[in-house]
mmCIF file of C-alpha atoms in Angstrom:
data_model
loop_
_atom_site.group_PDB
_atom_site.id
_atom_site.type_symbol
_atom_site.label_atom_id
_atom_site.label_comp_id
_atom_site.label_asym_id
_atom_site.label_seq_id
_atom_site.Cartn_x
_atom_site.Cartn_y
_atom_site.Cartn_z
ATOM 1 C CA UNK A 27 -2.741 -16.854 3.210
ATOM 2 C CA UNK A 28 -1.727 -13.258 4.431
ATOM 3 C CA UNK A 29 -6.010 -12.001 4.003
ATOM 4 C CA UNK A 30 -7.020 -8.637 5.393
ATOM 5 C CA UNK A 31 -10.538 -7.977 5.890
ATOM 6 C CA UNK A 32 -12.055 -4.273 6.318
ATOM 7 C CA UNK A 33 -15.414 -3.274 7.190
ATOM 8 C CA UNK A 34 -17.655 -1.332 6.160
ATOM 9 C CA UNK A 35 -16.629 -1.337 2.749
ATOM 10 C CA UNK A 36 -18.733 1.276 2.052
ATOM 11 C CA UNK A 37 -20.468 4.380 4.522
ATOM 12 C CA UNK A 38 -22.471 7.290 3.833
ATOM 13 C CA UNK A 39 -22.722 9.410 6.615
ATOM 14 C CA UNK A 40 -24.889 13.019 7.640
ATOM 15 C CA UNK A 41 -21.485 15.655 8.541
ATOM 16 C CA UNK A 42 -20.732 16.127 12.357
ATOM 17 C CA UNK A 43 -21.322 12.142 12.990
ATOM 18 C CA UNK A 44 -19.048 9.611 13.394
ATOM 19 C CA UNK A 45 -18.097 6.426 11.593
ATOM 20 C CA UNK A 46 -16.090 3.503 12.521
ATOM 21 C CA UNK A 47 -13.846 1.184 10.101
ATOM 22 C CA UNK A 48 -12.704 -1.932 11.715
ATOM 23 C CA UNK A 49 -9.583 -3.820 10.012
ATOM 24 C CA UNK A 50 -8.745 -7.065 10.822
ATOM 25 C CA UNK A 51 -5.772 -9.745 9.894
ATOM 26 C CA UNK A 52 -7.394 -13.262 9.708
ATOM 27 C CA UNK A 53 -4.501 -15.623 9.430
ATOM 28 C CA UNK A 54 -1.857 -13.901 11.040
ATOM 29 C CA UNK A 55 -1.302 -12.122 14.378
ATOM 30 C CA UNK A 56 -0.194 -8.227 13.202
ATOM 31 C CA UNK A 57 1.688 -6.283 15.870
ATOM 32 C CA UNK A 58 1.663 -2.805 13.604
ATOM 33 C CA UNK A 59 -1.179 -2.111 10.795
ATOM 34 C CA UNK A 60 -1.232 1.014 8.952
ATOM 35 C CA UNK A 61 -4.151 3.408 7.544
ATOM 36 C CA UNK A 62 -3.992 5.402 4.735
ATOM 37 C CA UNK A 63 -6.446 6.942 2.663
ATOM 38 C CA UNK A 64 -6.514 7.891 -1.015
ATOM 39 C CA UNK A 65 -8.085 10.331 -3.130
ATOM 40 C CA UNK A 66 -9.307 9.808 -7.210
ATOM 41 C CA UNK A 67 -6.285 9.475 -8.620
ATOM 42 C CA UNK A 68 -3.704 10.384 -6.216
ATOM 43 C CA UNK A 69 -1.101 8.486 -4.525
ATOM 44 C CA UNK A 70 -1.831 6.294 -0.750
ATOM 45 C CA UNK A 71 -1.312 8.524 1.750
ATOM 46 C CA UNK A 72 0.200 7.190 5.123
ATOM 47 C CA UNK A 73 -2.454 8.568 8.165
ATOM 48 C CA UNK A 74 -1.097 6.757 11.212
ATOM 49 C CA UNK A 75 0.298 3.617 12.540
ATOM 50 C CA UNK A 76 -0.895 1.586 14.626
ATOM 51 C CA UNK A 77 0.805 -0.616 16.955
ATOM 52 C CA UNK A 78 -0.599 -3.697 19.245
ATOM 53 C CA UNK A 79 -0.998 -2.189 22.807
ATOM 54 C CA UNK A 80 0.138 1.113 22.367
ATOM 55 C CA UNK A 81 -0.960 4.510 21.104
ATOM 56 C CA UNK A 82 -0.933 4.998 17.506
ATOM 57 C CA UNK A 83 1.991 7.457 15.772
ATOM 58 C CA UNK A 84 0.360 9.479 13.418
ATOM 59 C CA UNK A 85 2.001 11.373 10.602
ATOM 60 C CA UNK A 86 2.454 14.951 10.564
ATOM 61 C CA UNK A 87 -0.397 17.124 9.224
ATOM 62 C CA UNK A 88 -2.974 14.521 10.237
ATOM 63 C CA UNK A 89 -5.256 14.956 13.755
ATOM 64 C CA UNK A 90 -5.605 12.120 15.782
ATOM 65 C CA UNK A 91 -8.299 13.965 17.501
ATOM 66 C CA UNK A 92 -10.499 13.730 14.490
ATOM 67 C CA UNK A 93 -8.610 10.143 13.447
ATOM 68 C CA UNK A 94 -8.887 7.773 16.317
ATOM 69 C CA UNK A 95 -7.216 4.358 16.210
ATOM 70 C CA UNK A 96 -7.476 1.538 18.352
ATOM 71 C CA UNK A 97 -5.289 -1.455 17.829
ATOM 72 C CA UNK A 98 -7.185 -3.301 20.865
ATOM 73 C CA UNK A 99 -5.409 -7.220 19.869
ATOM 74 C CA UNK A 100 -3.103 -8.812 17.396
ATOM 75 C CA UNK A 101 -6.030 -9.216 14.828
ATOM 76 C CA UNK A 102 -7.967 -5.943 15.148
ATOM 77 C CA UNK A 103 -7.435 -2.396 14.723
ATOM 78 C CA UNK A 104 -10.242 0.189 14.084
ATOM 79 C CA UNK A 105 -10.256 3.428 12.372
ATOM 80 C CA UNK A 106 -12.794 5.903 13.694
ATOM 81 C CA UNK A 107 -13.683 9.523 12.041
ATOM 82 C CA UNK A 108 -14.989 11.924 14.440
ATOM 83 C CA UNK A 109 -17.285 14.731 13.651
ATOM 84 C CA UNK A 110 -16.576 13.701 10.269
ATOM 85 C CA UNK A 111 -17.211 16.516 7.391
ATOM 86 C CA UNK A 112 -17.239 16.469 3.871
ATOM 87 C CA UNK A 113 -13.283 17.076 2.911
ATOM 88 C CA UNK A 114 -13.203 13.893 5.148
ATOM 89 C CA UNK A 115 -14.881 11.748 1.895
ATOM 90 C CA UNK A 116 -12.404 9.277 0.974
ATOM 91 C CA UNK A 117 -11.235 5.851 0.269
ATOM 92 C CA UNK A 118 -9.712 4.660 3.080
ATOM 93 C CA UNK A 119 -7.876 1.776 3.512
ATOM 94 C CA UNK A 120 -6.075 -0.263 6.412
ATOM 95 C CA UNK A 121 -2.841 -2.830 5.990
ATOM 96 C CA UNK A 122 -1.199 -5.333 8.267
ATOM 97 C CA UNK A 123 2.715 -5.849 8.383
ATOM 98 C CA UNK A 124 3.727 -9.254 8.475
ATOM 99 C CA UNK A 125 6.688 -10.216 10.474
ATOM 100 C CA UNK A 126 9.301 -11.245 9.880
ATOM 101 C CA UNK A 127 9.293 -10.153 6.451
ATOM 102 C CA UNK A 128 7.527 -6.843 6.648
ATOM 103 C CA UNK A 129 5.213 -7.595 4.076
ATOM 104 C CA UNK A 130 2.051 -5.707 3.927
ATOM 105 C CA UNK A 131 -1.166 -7.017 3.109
ATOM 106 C CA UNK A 132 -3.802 -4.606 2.352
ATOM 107 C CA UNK A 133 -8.008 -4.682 3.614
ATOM 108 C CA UNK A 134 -10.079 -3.977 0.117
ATOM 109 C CA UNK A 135 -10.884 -0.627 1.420
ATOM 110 C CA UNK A 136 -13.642 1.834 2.555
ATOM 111 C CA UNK A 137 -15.325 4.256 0.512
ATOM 112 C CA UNK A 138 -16.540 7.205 2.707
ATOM 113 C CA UNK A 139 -19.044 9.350 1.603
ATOM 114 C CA UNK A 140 -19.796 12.152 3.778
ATOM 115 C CA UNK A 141 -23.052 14.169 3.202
ATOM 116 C CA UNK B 16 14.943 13.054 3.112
ATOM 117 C CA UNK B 17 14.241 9.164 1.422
ATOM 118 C CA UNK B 18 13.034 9.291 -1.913
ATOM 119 C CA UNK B 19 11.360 6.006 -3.938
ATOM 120 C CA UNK B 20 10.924 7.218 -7.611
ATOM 121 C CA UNK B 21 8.762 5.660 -10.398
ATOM 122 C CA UNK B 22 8.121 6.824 -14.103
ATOM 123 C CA UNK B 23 4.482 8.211 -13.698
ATOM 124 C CA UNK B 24 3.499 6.638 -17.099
ATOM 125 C CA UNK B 25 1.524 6.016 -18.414
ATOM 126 C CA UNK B 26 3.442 3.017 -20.111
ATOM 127 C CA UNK B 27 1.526 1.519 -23.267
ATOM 128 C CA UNK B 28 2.363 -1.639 -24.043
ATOM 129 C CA UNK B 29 1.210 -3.966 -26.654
ATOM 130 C CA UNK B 30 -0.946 -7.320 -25.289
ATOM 131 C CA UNK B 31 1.409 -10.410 -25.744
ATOM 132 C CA UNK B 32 4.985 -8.289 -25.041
ATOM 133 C CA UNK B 33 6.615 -7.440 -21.808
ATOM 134 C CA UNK B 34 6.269 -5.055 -19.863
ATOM 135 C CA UNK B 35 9.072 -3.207 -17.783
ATOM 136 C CA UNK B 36 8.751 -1.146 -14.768
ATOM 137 C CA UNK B 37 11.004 0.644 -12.672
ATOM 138 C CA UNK B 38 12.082 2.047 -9.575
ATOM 139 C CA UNK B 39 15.203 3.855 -8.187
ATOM 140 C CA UNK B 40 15.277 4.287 -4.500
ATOM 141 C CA UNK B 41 17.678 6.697 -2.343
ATOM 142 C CA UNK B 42 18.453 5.025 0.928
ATOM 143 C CA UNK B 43 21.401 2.455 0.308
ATOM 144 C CA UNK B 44 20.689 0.870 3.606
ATOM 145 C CA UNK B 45 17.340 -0.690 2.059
ATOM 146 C CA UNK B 46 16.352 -4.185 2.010
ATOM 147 C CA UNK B 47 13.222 -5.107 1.003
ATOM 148 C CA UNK B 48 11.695 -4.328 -1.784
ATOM 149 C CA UNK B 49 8.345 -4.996 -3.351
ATOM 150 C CA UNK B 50 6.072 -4.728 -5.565
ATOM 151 C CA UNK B 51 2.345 -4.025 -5.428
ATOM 152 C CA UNK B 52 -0.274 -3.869 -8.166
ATOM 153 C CA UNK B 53 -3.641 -1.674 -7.783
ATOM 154 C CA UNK B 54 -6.594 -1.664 -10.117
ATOM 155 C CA UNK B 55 -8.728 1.427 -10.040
ATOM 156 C CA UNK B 56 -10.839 1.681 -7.032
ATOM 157 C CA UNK B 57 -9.713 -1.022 -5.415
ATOM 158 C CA UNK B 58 -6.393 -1.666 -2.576
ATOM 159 C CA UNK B 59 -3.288 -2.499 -3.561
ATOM 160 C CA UNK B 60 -2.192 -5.973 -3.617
ATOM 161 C CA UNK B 61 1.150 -7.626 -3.202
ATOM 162 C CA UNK B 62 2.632 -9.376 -6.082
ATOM 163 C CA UNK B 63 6.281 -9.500 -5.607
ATOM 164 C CA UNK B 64 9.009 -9.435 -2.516
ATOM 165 C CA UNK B 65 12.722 -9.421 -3.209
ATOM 166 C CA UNK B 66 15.405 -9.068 -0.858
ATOM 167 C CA UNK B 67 18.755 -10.033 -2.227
ATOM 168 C CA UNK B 68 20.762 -8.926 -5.615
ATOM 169 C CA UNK B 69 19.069 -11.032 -9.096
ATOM 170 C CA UNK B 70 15.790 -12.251 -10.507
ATOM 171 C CA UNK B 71 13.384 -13.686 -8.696
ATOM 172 C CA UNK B 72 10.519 -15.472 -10.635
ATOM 173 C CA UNK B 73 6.770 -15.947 -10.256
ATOM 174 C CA UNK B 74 4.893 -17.418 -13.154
ATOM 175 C CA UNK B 75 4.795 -13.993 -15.485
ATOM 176 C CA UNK B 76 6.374 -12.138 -12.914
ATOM 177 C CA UNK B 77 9.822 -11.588 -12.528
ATOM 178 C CA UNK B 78 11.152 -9.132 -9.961
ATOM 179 C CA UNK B 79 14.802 -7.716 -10.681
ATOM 180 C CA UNK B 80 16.957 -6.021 -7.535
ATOM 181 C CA UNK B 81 20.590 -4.072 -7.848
ATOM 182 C CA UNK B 82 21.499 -2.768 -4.827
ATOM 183 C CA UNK B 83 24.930 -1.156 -6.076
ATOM 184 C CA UNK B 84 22.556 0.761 -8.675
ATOM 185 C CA UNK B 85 19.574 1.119 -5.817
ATOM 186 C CA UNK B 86 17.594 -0.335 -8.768
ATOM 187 C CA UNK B 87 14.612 -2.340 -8.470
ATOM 188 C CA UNK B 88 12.500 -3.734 -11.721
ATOM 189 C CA UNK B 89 9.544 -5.676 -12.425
ATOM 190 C CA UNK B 90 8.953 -7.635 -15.417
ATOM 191 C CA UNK B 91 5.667 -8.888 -16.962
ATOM 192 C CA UNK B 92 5.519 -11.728 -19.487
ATOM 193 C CA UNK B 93 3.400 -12.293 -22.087
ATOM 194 C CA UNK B 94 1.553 -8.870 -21.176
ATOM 195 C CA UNK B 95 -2.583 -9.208 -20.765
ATOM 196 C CA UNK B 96 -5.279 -6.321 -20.261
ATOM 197 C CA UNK B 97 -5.700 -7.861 -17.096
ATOM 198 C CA UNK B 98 -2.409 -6.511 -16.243
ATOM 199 C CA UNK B 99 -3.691 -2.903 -17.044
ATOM 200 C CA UNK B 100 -3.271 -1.027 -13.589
ATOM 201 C CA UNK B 101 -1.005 1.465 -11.555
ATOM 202 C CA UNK B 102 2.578 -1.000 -10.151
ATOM 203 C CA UNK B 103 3.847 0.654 -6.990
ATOM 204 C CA UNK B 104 7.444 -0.045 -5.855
ATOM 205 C CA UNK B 105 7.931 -0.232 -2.279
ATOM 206 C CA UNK B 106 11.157 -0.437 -0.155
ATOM 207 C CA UNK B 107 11.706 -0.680 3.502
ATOM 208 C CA UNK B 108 14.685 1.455 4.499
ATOM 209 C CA UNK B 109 17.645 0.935 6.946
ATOM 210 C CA UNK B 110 14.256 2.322 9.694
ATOM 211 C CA UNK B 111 12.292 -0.701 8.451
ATOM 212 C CA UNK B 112 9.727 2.493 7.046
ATOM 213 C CA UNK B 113 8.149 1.365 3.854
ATOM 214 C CA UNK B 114 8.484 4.456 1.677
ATOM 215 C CA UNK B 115 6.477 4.378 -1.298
ATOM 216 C CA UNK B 116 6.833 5.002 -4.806
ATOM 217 C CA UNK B 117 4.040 7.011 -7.042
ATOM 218 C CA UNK B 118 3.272 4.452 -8.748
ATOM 219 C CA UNK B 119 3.878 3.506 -13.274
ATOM 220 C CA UNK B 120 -0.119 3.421 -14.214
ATOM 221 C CA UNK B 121 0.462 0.382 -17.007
ATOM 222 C CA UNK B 122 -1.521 -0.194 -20.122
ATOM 223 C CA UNK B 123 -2.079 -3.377 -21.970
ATOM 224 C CA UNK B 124 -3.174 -2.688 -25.677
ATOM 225 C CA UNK B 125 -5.090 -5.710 -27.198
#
């Protein structure tokens, strides 16, 4: 149980376009799912959260202009980079919280490449 | 401000031994605690959940939690390469926030 799927699970995209990563939980409804993103050999990195029905919260330092999230239904939340550049390459990777025990069961990940 | 600390590592241990990791976390409030494993390049993945004081056992896996010492551990049996990868602790606090340790990168020596 408890799978998280994430597409694309890898993008290459031309800077000042716009890519969208779609998460989704497949056996169980999530109410919050998270994004982070990682760099080689750093730590995760918390971007936003993303609750069912409501606007994302978004930690500080990160533009949710540029980092749009849409957590349309209890299975679905999407990830999109706007006017994306090349500081913006990443791997970036979506989880969904489990309730009642607050596990967190992580997508395998996108690997942005921005050109 | 809450704090979730790991040993960096890298930890070398030999294949066949066990392997300890551990965390120390700030927020007495906490409870839930787990423990994720990540290979390089990929997600992490959850391997262990604890919530109350003592061992808690999963085939090679054995999770340790003191909450009077705000320790957490994680044991590995019988140690493999496969096991070779960065552990990272994770504890929700008393704001049900997960807050995130650095992560022990593990080595398995054949």
């Amino acid at each position: 149980g408890a799978v998280v799927s994430q597409h694309p699970s890898r993008v290459i995209c031309k800077s000042g376009t716009s890519v969208k990563i779609e998460c989704r939980s497949l056996d169980f409804q999530a109410t919050t799912m998270f994004w982070y993103r990682q760099f080689p050999k750093q730590s995760l990195m918390l971007m936003a959260t993303s609750n069912e029905g409501s606007k994302a919260t978004y930690e500080q330092g990160v533009e949710k202009d540029k980092f749009l999230i849409n957590h349309a239904s209890l299975t679905l939340s999407t990830l999109t980079v706007t006017s994306a550049h090349p500081e913006d390459s990443s791997f970036y990777i979506c989880s969904a919280r489990s309730e009642p025990t607050y596990e967190q069961y992580f997508g395998p990940g996108t690997r942005l490449t921005v050109t | 401000q809450k704090e979730v600390e790991q040993n960096s590592g890298p930890l070398s241990v030999p294949e066949g031994a066990i392997a300890s990791l551990n965390c120390t976390y700030s927020d007495r409030g906490s409870q839930s605690f787990f423990w994720y494993r990540q290979y390089s390049g990929k997600s992490p993945e959850l391997i262990m959940s604890i919530y109350s004081n003592g061992d808690k056992e999963d085939g090679r896996f054995t999770a340790q939690l003191n909450k009077a010492s705000q320790y957490v551990s994680l044991l590995i049996r019988d140690s493999q390469p496969s096991d070779s990868a960065t552990y990272l602790c994770a504890v929700l606090d008393s704001n049900y926030q997960l807050i995130w340790g650095a992560g022990t990168k593990l080595i398995i020596k054949p």
